[in-house]
């Protein structure tokens, strides 16, 4: 195919997959009598939005508005959150935060359901739900009580709980756990010069429960741009004598600039996976890149009939393969 300028046009698809990993983490949750909460975890945010997503999970687990949560993270004296890597940080730290919230709500419910002055007396620890800074009876939501009233009658200024997270070995041995998807790329190639330009990329991904769709789309688009970079730009050249990189700077190590990045679209496919963890969270940090380079390479082949089997696909490699 050719466009109106005479450039060769090719389409390609690549399959995307990345394991749904989980490491170990711990978190601490506190509910205060002044109707706010604290969540502490030694997580770190490198710009991927972890602090926002984890604060959302904390607010949900504590039954409070996110503005009522003081989310403490980023220092090593807080409970260990594991590493931010392997596309596992939200699942790992998120489950620890979720479990810490469940633990402190359980302790608060225990106070209320064993207090004969409470409207929740006798409901049992599993007979209440937390929402909007109150505990409600599951069988009669007209009967509820605020966290402040429960703590006040108990003579407590605050109550705390702790949570841990980790992979379930039984579930991991029984099920394959992956985020997955497909990436579609369009490229245009100058038939005389061999110059290649990616003009469109669309990826569709199923990655379990999505905590923050805006941030997830950003990560997926970033991953696809990373894949374009992998396919057409990045190349580390090593000195065979010294073992040192010869292009260890951004002048010689090529990465995409704005002119190289096309229309990029990420489609979120709804998926519910009850086996990966209780929240159904999978990673999105690296799934975007895994099919993108292959999609670009397949599009180059579709446009030119030439199969280049080494990245990055450069003009000289394309010409060599044609010869």
Coordinates of N, CA, C and O in Angstrom, one line a residue, residues 46-121:
X46 N 8.0 6.8 41.9 CA 9.0 7.3 40.9 C 8.4 8.2 39.8 O 9.0 8.6 38.9
X47 N 7.1 8.5 40.0 CA 6.4 9.2 39.0 C 5.3 8.4 38.3 O 4.6 9.0 37.5
X48 N 5.2 7.2 38.7 CA 4.2 6.3 38.1 C 2.8 6.5 38.7 O 1.8 5.9 38.2
X49 N 2.7 7.3 39.7 CA 1.4 7.5 40.4 C 1.0 6.6 41.5 O -0.2 6.5 41.9
X50 N 2.0 5.9 42.1 CA 1.7 5.0 43.1 C 1.1 5.6 44.3 O 0.2 5.1 45.0
X51 N 1.5 6.8 44.7 CA 1.0 7.5 45.9 C -0.5 7.8 45.7 O -1.3 7.7 46.7
X52 N -0.9 8.1 44.5 CA -2.4 8.4 44.3 C -3.2 7.1 44.3 O -4.2 7.0 45.0
X53 N -2.7 6.1 43.6 CA -3.4 4.8 43.6 C -3.5 4.2 45.0 O -4.6 3.7 45.4
X54 N -2.4 4.2 45.7 CA -2.4 3.6 47.1 C -3.3 4.4 48.1 O -3.9 3.8 48.9
X55 N -3.3 5.7 47.9 CA -4.2 6.5 48.7 C -5.6 6.2 48.4 O -6.5 6.2 49.3
X56 N -6.0 6.0 47.2 CA -7.3 5.6 46.8 C -7.7 4.3 47.5 O -8.8 4.1 48.0
X57 N -6.8 3.3 47.5 CA -7.1 2.0 48.1 C -7.2 2.2 49.6 O -8.1 1.6 50.2
X58 N -6.4 3.0 50.2 CA -6.4 3.3 51.6 C -7.8 3.9 52.0 O -8.4 3.5 53.0
X59 N -8.2 4.9 51.3 CA -9.5 5.5 51.6 C -10.7 4.5 51.4 O -11.6 4.5 52.3
X60 N -10.6 3.7 50.4 CA -11.7 2.7 50.2 C -11.7 1.7 51.4 O -12.7 1.3 51.9
X61 N -10.5 1.2 51.8 CA -10.4 0.3 52.8 C -10.8 0.8 54.2 O -11.3 0.0 55.0
X62 N -10.6 2.1 54.4 CA -10.9 2.7 55.7 C -12.3 3.3 55.7 O -12.8 3.7 56.8
X63 N -13.0 3.2 54.6 CA -14.3 3.8 54.6 C -14.4 5.3 54.8 O -15.3 5.8 55.4
X64 N -13.4 6.0 54.3 CA -13.3 7.4 54.4 C -13.1 8.1 53.0 O -12.7 7.4 52.1
X65 N -13.4 9.4 52.9 CA -13.1 10.1 51.7 C -11.6 10.3 51.7 O -10.9 10.4 52.7
X66 N -11.1 10.3 50.4 CA -9.6 10.4 50.3 C -9.0 11.7 50.9 O -7.9 11.7 51.4
X67 N -9.9 12.7 51.0 CA -9.4 14.0 51.7 C -9.3 13.8 53.2 O -8.7 14.7 53.8
X68 N -9.8 12.7 53.7 CA -9.7 12.5 55.2 C -8.6 11.6 55.5 O -8.3 11.3 56.7
X69 N -7.8 11.2 54.5 CA -6.7 10.3 54.7 C -5.4 11.0 54.7 O -5.1 11.8 53.8
X70 N -4.5 10.8 55.7 CA -3.1 11.2 55.6 C -2.3 10.0 55.2 O -2.2 9.0 56.0
X71 N -1.8 10.0 54.0 CA -1.1 8.9 53.4 C 0.4 9.2 53.6 O 0.9 10.1 53.0
X72 N 1.1 8.4 54.4 CA 2.5 8.6 54.6 C 3.3 7.5 53.9 O 3.0 6.3 54.1
X73 N 4.3 7.9 53.1 CA 5.1 6.9 52.4 C 6.4 7.5 52.1 O 6.7 8.7 52.4
X74 N 7.3 6.7 51.5 CA 8.5 7.3 51.0 C 9.7 7.4 51.9 O 10.8 7.9 51.5
X75 N 9.6 6.8 53.1 CA 10.8 6.8 54.0 C 10.9 5.4 54.6 O 9.9 4.6 54.7
X76 N 12.2 5.0 54.8 CA 12.5 3.6 55.2 C 12.1 3.2 56.6 O 12.2 2.1 57.0
X77 N 11.7 4.2 57.4 CA 11.2 3.9 58.8 C 9.8 3.5 58.9 O 9.3 3.1 59.9
X78 N 9.1 3.5 57.7 CA 7.7 3.1 57.6 C 7.7 1.6 57.3 O 8.7 1.0 56.9
X79 N 6.5 0.9 57.5 CA 6.5 -0.5 57.1 C 6.9 -0.8 55.7 O 6.6 -0.1 54.8
X80 N 7.7 -1.9 55.6 CA 8.3 -2.3 54.3 C 7.3 -2.5 53.2 O 6.4 -3.4 53.4
X81 N 7.4 -1.8 52.1 CA 6.4 -2.0 51.0 C 7.0 -2.8 49.8 O 6.4 -3.0 48.8
X82 N 8.2 -3.4 50.0 CA 8.8 -4.1 48.9 C 9.3 -3.2 47.9 O 9.5 -2.0 48.1
X83 N 9.6 -3.7 46.7 CA 10.2 -2.9 45.6 C 9.1 -2.3 44.7 O 8.1 -2.9 44.5
X84 N 9.5 -1.2 44.1 CA 8.6 -0.7 43.0 C 9.2 -1.2 41.7 O 10.0 -0.5 41.0
X85 N 8.9 -2.4 41.3 CA 9.4 -3.0 40.1 C 8.6 -4.2 39.7 O 7.8 -4.7 40.4
X86 N 8.9 -4.7 38.5 CA 8.2 -5.9 38.0 C 6.7 -5.7 37.8 O 6.0 -6.7 37.8
X87 N 6.3 -4.5 37.6 CA 4.9 -4.2 37.5 C 4.1 -4.8 38.6 O 2.9 -5.2 38.4
X88 N 4.7 -4.8 39.8 CA 4.0 -5.5 41.0 C 3.7 -4.5 42.1 O 3.2 -5.0 43.1
X89 N 4.1 -3.2 42.0 CA 4.0 -2.4 43.2 C 2.6 -2.1 43.7 O 2.3 -2.2 44.9
X90 N 1.7 -1.8 42.7 CA 0.3 -1.5 43.2 C -0.3 -2.7 43.8 O -1.0 -2.6 44.8
X91 N -0.1 -3.9 43.2 CA -0.7 -5.1 43.8 C -0.1 -5.4 45.1 O -0.8 -5.8 46.1
X92 N 1.2 -5.3 45.2 CA 1.9 -5.7 46.5 C 1.6 -4.7 47.6 O 1.1 -5.1 48.7
X93 N 1.9 -3.4 47.4 CA 1.6 -2.4 48.4 C 0.1 -2.2 48.6 O -0.3 -2.0 49.7
X94 N -0.6 -2.3 47.5 CA -2.0 -2.1 47.6 C -2.7 -3.1 48.5 O -3.6 -2.8 49.3
X95 N -2.3 -4.4 48.3 CA -2.9 -5.4 49.2 C -2.5 -5.3 50.6 O -3.4 -5.5 51.5
X96 N -1.3 -4.8 50.9 CA -0.9 -4.5 52.3 C -1.8 -3.4 52.9 O -2.2 -3.5 54.0
X97 N -2.0 -2.3 52.1 CA -2.8 -1.2 52.5 C -4.2 -1.7 52.8 O -4.9 -1.3 53.8
X98 N -4.8 -2.5 51.8 CA -6.1 -3.0 51.9 C -6.3 -3.8 53.2 O -7.3 -3.7 53.9
X99 N -5.3 -4.7 53.4 CA -5.4 -5.6 54.6 C -5.3 -4.8 55.9 O -5.9 -5.2 56.9
X100 N -4.4 -3.8 55.9 CA -4.3 -2.9 57.1 C -5.6 -2.2 57.4 O -6.1 -2.1 58.6
X101 N -6.3 -1.7 56.3 CA -7.6 -1.1 56.5 C -8.6 -2.1 57.0 O -9.4 -1.7 57.9
X102 N -8.6 -3.3 56.5 CA -9.6 -4.3 56.9 C -9.3 -4.6 58.4 O -10.3 -4.9 59.2
X103 N -8.1 -4.7 58.8 CA -7.7 -5.0 60.2 C -8.2 -4.0 61.2 O -8.8 -4.3 62.2
X104 N -8.0 -2.7 60.9 CA -8.4 -1.6 61.8 C -9.9 -1.5 61.8 O -10.5 -1.3 62.9
X105 N -10.6 -1.7 60.7 CA -12.1 -1.7 60.7 C -12.6 -2.9 61.5 O -13.6 -2.8 62.2
X106 N -12.0 -4.0 61.4 CA -12.4 -5.2 62.2 C -12.2 -4.9 63.7 O -13.1 -5.3 64.5
X107 N -11.2 -4.3 64.1 CA -11.0 -3.9 65.5 C -12.0 -2.9 66.0 O -12.5 -3.0 67.1
X108 N -12.3 -2.0 65.1 CA -13.3 -1.0 65.5 C -14.7 -1.6 65.6 O -15.5 -1.3 66.5
X109 N -15.0 -2.5 64.6 CA -16.3 -3.2 64.7 C -16.4 -4.1 65.9 O -17.5 -4.2 66.5
X110 N -15.3 -4.7 66.4 CA -15.3 -5.5 67.6 C -15.6 -4.6 68.8 O -16.4 -5.1 69.7
X111 N -15.1 -3.4 68.8 CA -15.5 -2.5 69.9 C -17.0 -2.2 69.9 O -17.7 -2.3 71.0
X112 N -17.5 -1.9 68.8 CA -18.9 -1.5 68.7 C -19.9 -2.7 68.9 O -20.9 -2.5 69.7
X113 N -19.6 -3.8 68.3 CA -20.6 -4.9 68.4 C -20.6 -5.6 69.8 O -21.5 -6.4 70.1
X114 N -19.6 -5.3 70.6 CA -19.5 -5.8 72.0 C -19.9 -4.8 73.0 O -19.8 -5.0 74.2
X115 N -20.3 -3.6 72.6 CA -20.7 -2.5 73.5 C -22.2 -2.4 73.5 O -22.9 -2.1 72.5
X116 N -22.9 -2.7 74.6 CA -24.3 -2.8 74.7 C -25.0 -1.4 74.6 O -26.2 -1.2 74.5
X117 N -24.1 -0.3 74.5 CA -24.6 1.0 74.3 C -24.6 1.4 72.8 O -25.0 2.5 72.5
X118 N -24.1 0.5 72.0 CA -24.0 0.8 70.6 C -25.2 0.3 69.8 O -25.8 -0.7 70.1
X119 N -25.6 1.0 68.7 CA -26.6 0.6 67.9 C -26.2 -0.7 67.1 O -27.0 -1.4 66.5
X120 N -24.9 -1.0 67.1 CA -24.4 -2.1 66.4 C -24.2 -3.3 67.3 O -23.7 -4.4 66.8
X121 N -24.6 -3.2 68.5 CA -24.4 -4.3 69.5 C -25.0 -5.6 69.0 O -26.1 -5.6 68.6

